[in-house]
């Protein structure tokens, strides 16, 4: 065997060993040590490495595309009585979530439980939906149906995860026990268009009200939106935990 052949074989063995140590297809994850004083920074780097790869899809985890994020429907209610404003948003699609970055991470690890608190930021999310509304806004009859659009800039989120380690065939995994989250948005632009049975003056007044009171409208939507996002995130985290061994994150 030539020296060149020996060199190629040696490189292949080293690469194979690293792939086994870091799990094939997930070599970009940096295993962290619980004894490392920089454990939380290490976990944040691994989390960001995972999100960066998700932007381009991770077919090895069953994600060829991660966007758009889809929610089935949301509701909003303003005011009471027969003329109170009610709106329903359906077939909601959101793009931009995959640009999230983990900006802070706190961890409490034990043999029986893992607790993670993550701070995240997303530069901009664009959303679209079909909407239907009834009632009155700013003394204007706002009943109708059409298209909704929204641009949310400076999105900040905090996520709390509690999980329990368990072993399967010599490998440790995590089972999600609890997930909570909250979020805020710095700047919001949104509006409605293609509204049936409406005229330009009423539509302009409606969109002016929506943008002038966007934070208040988000506040009213938040409970329902947060519940839906927790459902989406729970499904996502459970899938990640089921496919990415705990040992890929923590080496000891």
mmCIF file of C-alpha atoms in Angstrom:
data_model
loop_
_atom_site.group_PDB
_atom_site.id
_atom_site.type_symbol
_atom_site.label_atom_id
_atom_site.label_comp_id
_atom_site.label_asym_id
_atom_site.label_seq_id
_atom_site.Cartn_x
_atom_site.Cartn_y
_atom_site.Cartn_z
ATOM 1 C CA UNK A 1 0.000 0.000 0.000
ATOM 2 C CA UNK A 2 1.410 3.423 -0.962
ATOM 3 C CA UNK A 3 1.928 6.271 1.463
ATOM 4 C CA UNK A 4 -0.859 8.180 -0.278
ATOM 5 C CA UNK A 5 -3.251 5.252 0.233
ATOM 6 C CA UNK A 6 -2.266 4.978 3.889
ATOM 7 C CA UNK A 7 -2.905 8.702 4.351
ATOM 8 C CA UNK A 8 -6.354 8.465 2.752
ATOM 9 C CA UNK A 9 -7.276 5.471 4.928
ATOM 10 C CA UNK A 10 -6.087 7.236 8.066
ATOM 11 C CA UNK A 11 -8.153 10.325 7.229
ATOM 12 C CA UNK A 12 -11.215 8.181 6.570
ATOM 13 C CA UNK A 13 -10.821 6.467 9.926
ATOM 14 C CA UNK A 14 -10.469 9.800 11.733
ATOM 15 C CA UNK A 15 -13.504 11.261 9.996
ATOM 16 C CA UNK A 16 -15.480 8.107 10.745
ATOM 17 C CA UNK A 17 -14.490 8.223 14.390
ATOM 18 C CA UNK A 18 -15.591 11.849 14.670
ATOM 19 C CA UNK A 19 -18.904 11.050 12.970
ATOM 20 C CA UNK A 20 -19.528 8.222 15.429
ATOM 21 C CA UNK A 21 -18.559 10.409 18.383
ATOM 22 C CA UNK A 22 -20.802 13.261 17.237
ATOM 23 C CA UNK A 23 -23.533 11.149 15.618
ATOM 24 C CA UNK A 24 -23.691 10.756 11.871
ATOM 25 C CA UNK A 25 -25.447 13.640 10.170
ATOM 26 C CA UNK A 26 -25.151 15.810 13.293
ATOM 27 C CA UNK A 27 -21.405 16.402 13.279
ATOM 28 C CA UNK A 28 -22.049 20.152 13.480
ATOM 29 C CA UNK A 29 -23.300 19.753 17.066
ATOM 30 C CA UNK A 30 -20.646 20.477 19.662
ATOM 31 C CA UNK A 31 -20.853 18.039 22.600
ATOM 32 C CA UNK A 32 -20.625 19.967 25.869
ATOM 33 C CA UNK A 33 -19.256 18.880 29.236
ATOM 34 C CA UNK A 34 -21.257 19.374 32.423
ATOM 35 C CA UNK A 35 -17.954 20.147 34.149
ATOM 36 C CA UNK A 36 -17.173 22.984 31.759
ATOM 37 C CA UNK A 37 -17.578 26.435 33.280
ATOM 38 C CA UNK A 38 -18.729 27.598 29.842
ATOM 39 C CA UNK A 39 -21.414 24.899 29.598
ATOM 40 C CA UNK A 40 -24.235 27.347 28.901
ATOM 41 C CA UNK A 41 -22.269 29.132 26.172
ATOM 42 C CA UNK A 42 -21.442 25.758 24.639
ATOM 43 C CA UNK A 43 -25.099 24.692 24.628
ATOM 44 C CA UNK A 44 -26.088 28.038 23.080
ATOM 45 C CA UNK A 45 -23.542 27.504 20.291
ATOM 46 C CA UNK A 46 -24.933 24.024 19.607
ATOM 47 C CA UNK A 47 -28.498 25.347 19.590
ATOM 48 C CA UNK A 48 -27.536 28.078 17.107
ATOM 49 C CA UNK A 49 -25.683 25.546 14.948
ATOM 50 C CA UNK A 50 -28.882 23.477 14.822
ATOM 51 C CA UNK A 51 -31.047 26.474 13.861
ATOM 52 C CA UNK A 52 -28.565 27.554 11.178
ATOM 53 C CA UNK A 53 -28.729 24.112 9.566
ATOM 54 C CA UNK A 54 -32.511 24.093 9.816
ATOM 55 C CA UNK A 55 -32.679 27.169 7.581
ATOM 56 C CA UNK A 56 -31.529 24.996 4.703
ATOM 57 C CA UNK A 57 -33.457 21.910 5.831
ATOM 58 C CA UNK A 58 -32.360 18.856 7.776
ATOM 59 C CA UNK A 59 -33.708 15.827 5.905
ATOM 60 C CA UNK A 60 -31.881 13.495 8.310
ATOM 61 C CA UNK A 61 -34.322 14.708 10.973
ATOM 62 C CA UNK A 62 -37.320 14.709 8.642
ATOM 63 C CA UNK A 63 -37.253 18.436 7.836
ATOM 64 C CA UNK A 64 -36.686 19.098 4.138
ATOM 65 C CA UNK A 65 -38.271 22.547 4.569
ATOM 66 C CA UNK A 66 -38.900 24.386 7.819
ATOM 67 C CA UNK A 67 -40.877 27.304 6.441
ATOM 68 C CA UNK A 68 -43.481 28.511 6.319
ATOM 69 C CA UNK A 69 -44.710 27.887 9.848
ATOM 70 C CA UNK A 70 -48.430 27.120 9.617
ATOM 71 C CA UNK A 71 -51.143 27.769 12.214
ATOM 72 C CA UNK A 72 -54.708 26.660 11.650
ATOM 73 C CA UNK A 73 -56.584 29.646 13.095
ATOM 74 C CA UNK A 74 -56.602 32.493 15.623
ATOM 75 C CA UNK A 75 -59.346 34.636 17.117
ATOM 76 C CA UNK A 76 -59.574 38.182 18.439
ATOM 77 C CA UNK A 77 -62.389 39.940 20.298
ATOM 78 C CA UNK A 78 -62.634 43.667 21.079
ATOM 79 C CA UNK A 79 -65.502 45.053 23.094
ATOM 80 C CA UNK A 80 -68.713 43.393 24.192
ATOM 81 C CA UNK A 81 -72.293 43.447 23.106
ATOM 82 C CA UNK A 82 -73.789 42.757 19.706
ATOM 83 C CA UNK A 83 -71.533 45.311 17.988
ATOM 84 C CA UNK A 84 -68.271 44.074 19.536
ATOM 85 C CA UNK A 85 -65.551 43.413 16.994
ATOM 86 C CA UNK A 86 -64.753 39.751 16.319
ATOM 87 C CA UNK A 87 -62.199 38.436 13.857
ATOM 88 C CA UNK A 88 -61.106 34.972 12.824
ATOM 89 C CA UNK A 89 -57.821 34.298 11.001
ATOM 90 C CA UNK A 90 -57.391 31.033 9.118
ATOM 91 C CA UNK A 91 -54.628 29.294 7.151
ATOM 92 C CA UNK A 92 -51.950 31.441 8.774
ATOM 93 C CA UNK A 93 -48.475 31.189 7.271
ATOM 94 C CA UNK A 94 -45.372 32.788 8.797
ATOM 95 C CA UNK A 95 -41.919 33.176 7.260
ATOM 96 C CA UNK A 96 -38.714 34.341 8.935
ATOM 97 C CA UNK A 97 -38.877 32.196 12.065
ATOM 98 C CA UNK A 98 -35.913 30.128 10.889
ATOM 99 C CA UNK A 99 -33.695 33.214 11.270
ATOM 100 C CA UNK A 100 -33.957 32.984 15.050
ATOM 101 C CA UNK A 101 -30.838 33.201 17.197
ATOM 102 C CA UNK A 102 -30.388 31.997 20.760
ATOM 103 C CA UNK A 103 -29.093 35.088 22.563
ATOM 104 C CA UNK A 104 -29.043 33.665 26.075
ATOM 105 C CA UNK A 105 -29.260 30.286 27.774
ATOM 106 C CA UNK A 106 -29.456 29.092 31.371
ATOM 107 C CA UNK A 107 -29.235 25.410 32.241
ATOM 108 C CA UNK A 108 -29.797 23.235 35.310
ATOM 109 C CA UNK A 109 -28.712 19.673 34.689
ATOM 110 C CA UNK A 110 -28.990 16.680 36.974
ATOM 111 C CA UNK A 111 -29.196 12.934 36.460
ATOM 112 C CA UNK A 112 -32.981 13.098 36.847
ATOM 113 C CA UNK A 113 -33.942 16.361 35.151
ATOM 114 C CA UNK A 114 -32.862 18.952 32.610
ATOM 115 C CA UNK A 115 -34.097 22.546 32.765
ATOM 116 C CA UNK A 116 -33.342 25.069 30.040
ATOM 117 C CA UNK A 117 -34.264 28.740 29.790
ATOM 118 C CA UNK A 118 -33.608 30.222 26.371
ATOM 119 C CA UNK A 119 -33.774 33.805 25.165
ATOM 120 C CA UNK A 120 -34.283 34.113 21.406
ATOM 121 C CA UNK A 121 -34.477 36.879 18.841
ATOM 122 C CA UNK A 122 -35.949 36.913 15.346
ATOM 123 C CA UNK A 123 -35.264 39.941 13.126
ATOM 124 C CA UNK A 124 -38.507 39.852 11.151
ATOM 125 C CA UNK A 125 -41.523 37.625 10.637
ATOM 126 C CA UNK A 126 -43.932 38.028 7.727
ATOM 127 C CA UNK A 127 -47.393 36.558 8.152
ATOM 128 C CA UNK A 128 -50.390 36.110 5.880
ATOM 129 C CA UNK A 129 -53.866 34.709 6.476
ATOM 130 C CA UNK A 130 -57.482 34.663 5.384
ATOM 131 C CA UNK A 131 -59.706 36.577 7.754
ATOM 132 C CA UNK A 132 -63.360 37.105 8.494
ATOM 133 C CA UNK A 133 -64.693 39.746 10.872
ATOM 134 C CA UNK A 134 -67.913 41.147 12.273
ATOM 135 C CA UNK A 135 -68.859 44.102 14.461
ATOM 136 C CA UNK A 136 -67.759 47.710 14.673
ATOM 137 C CA UNK A 137 -64.377 49.428 14.901
ATOM 138 C CA UNK A 138 -64.006 53.199 15.453
ATOM 139 C CA UNK A 139 -67.730 53.633 14.736
ATOM 140 C CA UNK A 140 -67.245 51.944 11.366
ATOM 141 C CA UNK A 141 -68.967 48.724 10.457
ATOM 142 C CA UNK A 142 -66.047 46.315 10.066
ATOM 143 C CA UNK A 143 -67.820 43.164 8.964
ATOM 144 C CA UNK A 144 -66.221 41.447 6.004
ATOM 145 C CA UNK A 145 -63.703 38.940 4.757
ATOM 146 C CA UNK A 146 -60.420 39.197 2.893
ATOM 147 C CA UNK A 147 -56.660 38.854 3.169
ATOM 148 C CA UNK A 148 -54.572 39.740 6.231
ATOM 149 C CA UNK A 149 -50.857 40.559 6.157
ATOM 150 C CA UNK A 150 -48.451 41.378 8.963
ATOM 151 C CA UNK A 151 -44.785 42.287 9.419
ATOM 152 C CA UNK A 152 -43.355 41.816 12.903
ATOM 153 C CA UNK A 153 -39.871 43.240 13.542
ATOM 154 C CA UNK A 154 -37.662 42.800 16.588
ATOM 155 C CA UNK A 155 -39.320 39.656 17.921
ATOM 156 C CA UNK A 156 -38.012 38.518 21.315
ATOM 157 C CA UNK A 157 -39.008 35.213 22.899
ATOM 158 C CA UNK A 158 -38.289 33.398 26.143
ATOM 159 C CA UNK A 159 -38.739 29.630 26.292
ATOM 160 C CA UNK A 160 -38.598 27.342 29.324
ATOM 161 C CA UNK A 161 -38.059 23.617 28.793
ATOM 162 C CA UNK A 162 -38.144 20.877 31.415
ATOM 163 C CA UNK A 163 -37.234 17.323 30.386
ATOM 164 C CA UNK A 164 -36.195 13.993 31.871
ATOM 165 C CA UNK A 165 -33.334 11.829 30.595
ATOM 166 C CA UNK A 166 -33.930 8.148 29.830
ATOM 167 C CA UNK A 167 -31.879 5.409 28.207
ATOM 168 C CA UNK A 168 -32.575 3.254 25.150
ATOM 169 C CA UNK A 169 -30.039 0.636 24.037
ATOM 170 C CA UNK A 170 -27.197 2.386 25.782
ATOM 171 C CA UNK A 171 -28.009 5.875 24.520
ATOM 172 C CA UNK A 172 -29.575 8.665 26.533
ATOM 173 C CA UNK A 173 -32.483 10.694 25.226
ATOM 174 C CA UNK A 174 -34.716 13.411 26.670
ATOM 175 C CA UNK A 175 -38.475 13.227 27.218
ATOM 176 C CA UNK A 176 -40.198 16.609 27.293
ATOM 177 C CA UNK A 177 -42.130 17.292 30.507
ATOM 178 C CA UNK A 178 -43.031 20.962 30.188
ATOM 179 C CA UNK A 179 -42.641 23.839 27.731
ATOM 180 C CA UNK A 180 -43.614 27.451 28.356
ATOM 181 C CA UNK A 181 -42.970 30.550 26.301
ATOM 182 C CA UNK A 182 -43.641 34.263 26.051
ATOM 183 C CA UNK A 183 -42.785 36.824 23.404
ATOM 184 C CA UNK A 184 -42.800 40.504 22.512
ATOM 185 C CA UNK A 185 -42.631 42.437 19.242
ATOM 186 C CA UNK A 186 -40.915 45.797 18.897
ATOM 187 C CA UNK A 187 -42.503 47.044 15.667
ATOM 188 C CA UNK A 188 -45.668 45.869 13.932
ATOM 189 C CA UNK A 189 -47.123 46.696 10.533
ATOM 190 C CA UNK A 190 -50.286 44.939 9.468
ATOM 191 C CA UNK A 191 -53.408 45.399 7.458
ATOM 192 C CA UNK A 192 -56.219 43.859 5.448
ATOM 193 C CA UNK A 193 -56.870 43.942 1.725
ATOM 194 C CA UNK A 194 -59.100 42.453 -0.932
ATOM 195 C CA UNK A 195 -62.019 42.902 1.472
ATOM 196 C CA UNK A 196 -65.350 41.956 -0.020
ATOM 197 C CA UNK A 197 -68.249 44.414 0.161
ATOM 198 C CA UNK A 198 -66.034 47.293 1.273
ATOM 199 C CA UNK A 199 -64.973 50.628 -0.196
ATOM 200 C CA UNK A 200 -61.622 52.427 -0.277
ATOM 201 C CA UNK A 201 -62.502 54.958 2.455
ATOM 202 C CA UNK A 202 -63.677 52.348 4.977
ATOM 203 C CA UNK A 203 -60.707 50.100 4.154
ATOM 204 C CA UNK A 204 -58.246 52.974 4.664
ATOM 205 C CA UNK A 205 -59.859 53.887 8.001
ATOM 206 C CA UNK A 206 -59.762 50.251 9.114
ATOM 207 C CA UNK A 207 -56.078 49.844 8.224
ATOM 208 C CA UNK A 208 -55.223 53.127 9.941
ATOM 209 C CA UNK A 209 -56.892 51.898 13.120
ATOM 210 C CA UNK A 210 -55.150 48.508 12.898
ATOM 211 C CA UNK A 211 -51.683 50.040 12.566
ATOM 212 C CA UNK A 212 -52.261 52.780 15.147
ATOM 213 C CA UNK A 213 -53.385 50.164 17.678
ATOM 214 C CA UNK A 214 -51.211 47.241 16.551
ATOM 215 C CA UNK A 215 -49.699 46.555 19.992
ATOM 216 C CA UNK A 216 -53.128 46.503 21.628
ATOM 217 C CA UNK A 217 -54.421 44.155 18.941
ATOM 218 C CA UNK A 218 -51.417 41.885 19.475
ATOM 219 C CA UNK A 219 -52.144 41.938 23.217
ATOM 220 C CA UNK A 220 -55.659 40.693 22.535
ATOM 221 C CA UNK A 221 -54.393 38.009 20.142
ATOM 222 C CA UNK A 222 -51.544 36.935 22.398
ATOM 223 C CA UNK A 223 -53.254 34.312 24.618
ATOM 224 C CA UNK A 224 -54.581 32.369 21.637
ATOM 225 C CA UNK A 225 -51.386 32.898 19.626
ATOM 226 C CA UNK A 226 -49.153 31.817 22.511
ATOM 227 C CA UNK A 227 -51.215 28.647 23.015
ATOM 228 C CA UNK A 228 -50.857 27.785 19.322
ATOM 229 C CA UNK A 229 -47.119 28.506 19.326
ATOM 230 C CA UNK A 230 -46.598 26.329 22.395
ATOM 231 C CA UNK A 231 -48.339 23.480 20.548
ATOM 232 C CA UNK A 232 -46.094 23.942 17.499
ATOM 233 C CA UNK A 233 -42.931 24.227 19.607
ATOM 234 C CA UNK A 234 -43.867 21.219 21.735
ATOM 235 C CA UNK A 235 -44.253 19.039 18.633
ATOM 236 C CA UNK A 236 -40.947 20.339 17.265
ATOM 237 C CA UNK A 237 -38.981 19.828 20.509
ATOM 238 C CA UNK A 238 -40.441 16.351 21.063
ATOM 239 C CA UNK A 239 -39.364 15.362 17.559
ATOM 240 C CA UNK A 240 -35.852 16.733 18.110
ATOM 241 C CA UNK A 241 -35.517 14.991 21.477
ATOM 242 C CA UNK A 242 -36.706 11.702 19.942
ATOM 243 C CA UNK A 243 -34.114 11.840 17.144
ATOM 244 C CA UNK A 244 -31.126 13.666 18.630
ATOM 245 C CA UNK A 245 -29.641 11.772 21.605
ATOM 246 C CA UNK A 246 -28.967 13.685 24.799
ATOM 247 C CA UNK A 247 -25.400 12.408 24.428
ATOM 248 C CA UNK A 248 -25.053 14.533 21.285
ATOM 249 C CA UNK A 249 -25.484 17.623 23.481
ATOM 250 C CA UNK A 250 -23.853 16.504 26.727
ATOM 251 C CA UNK A 251 -20.755 14.328 26.435
ATOM 252 C CA UNK A 252 -20.548 13.230 30.089
#
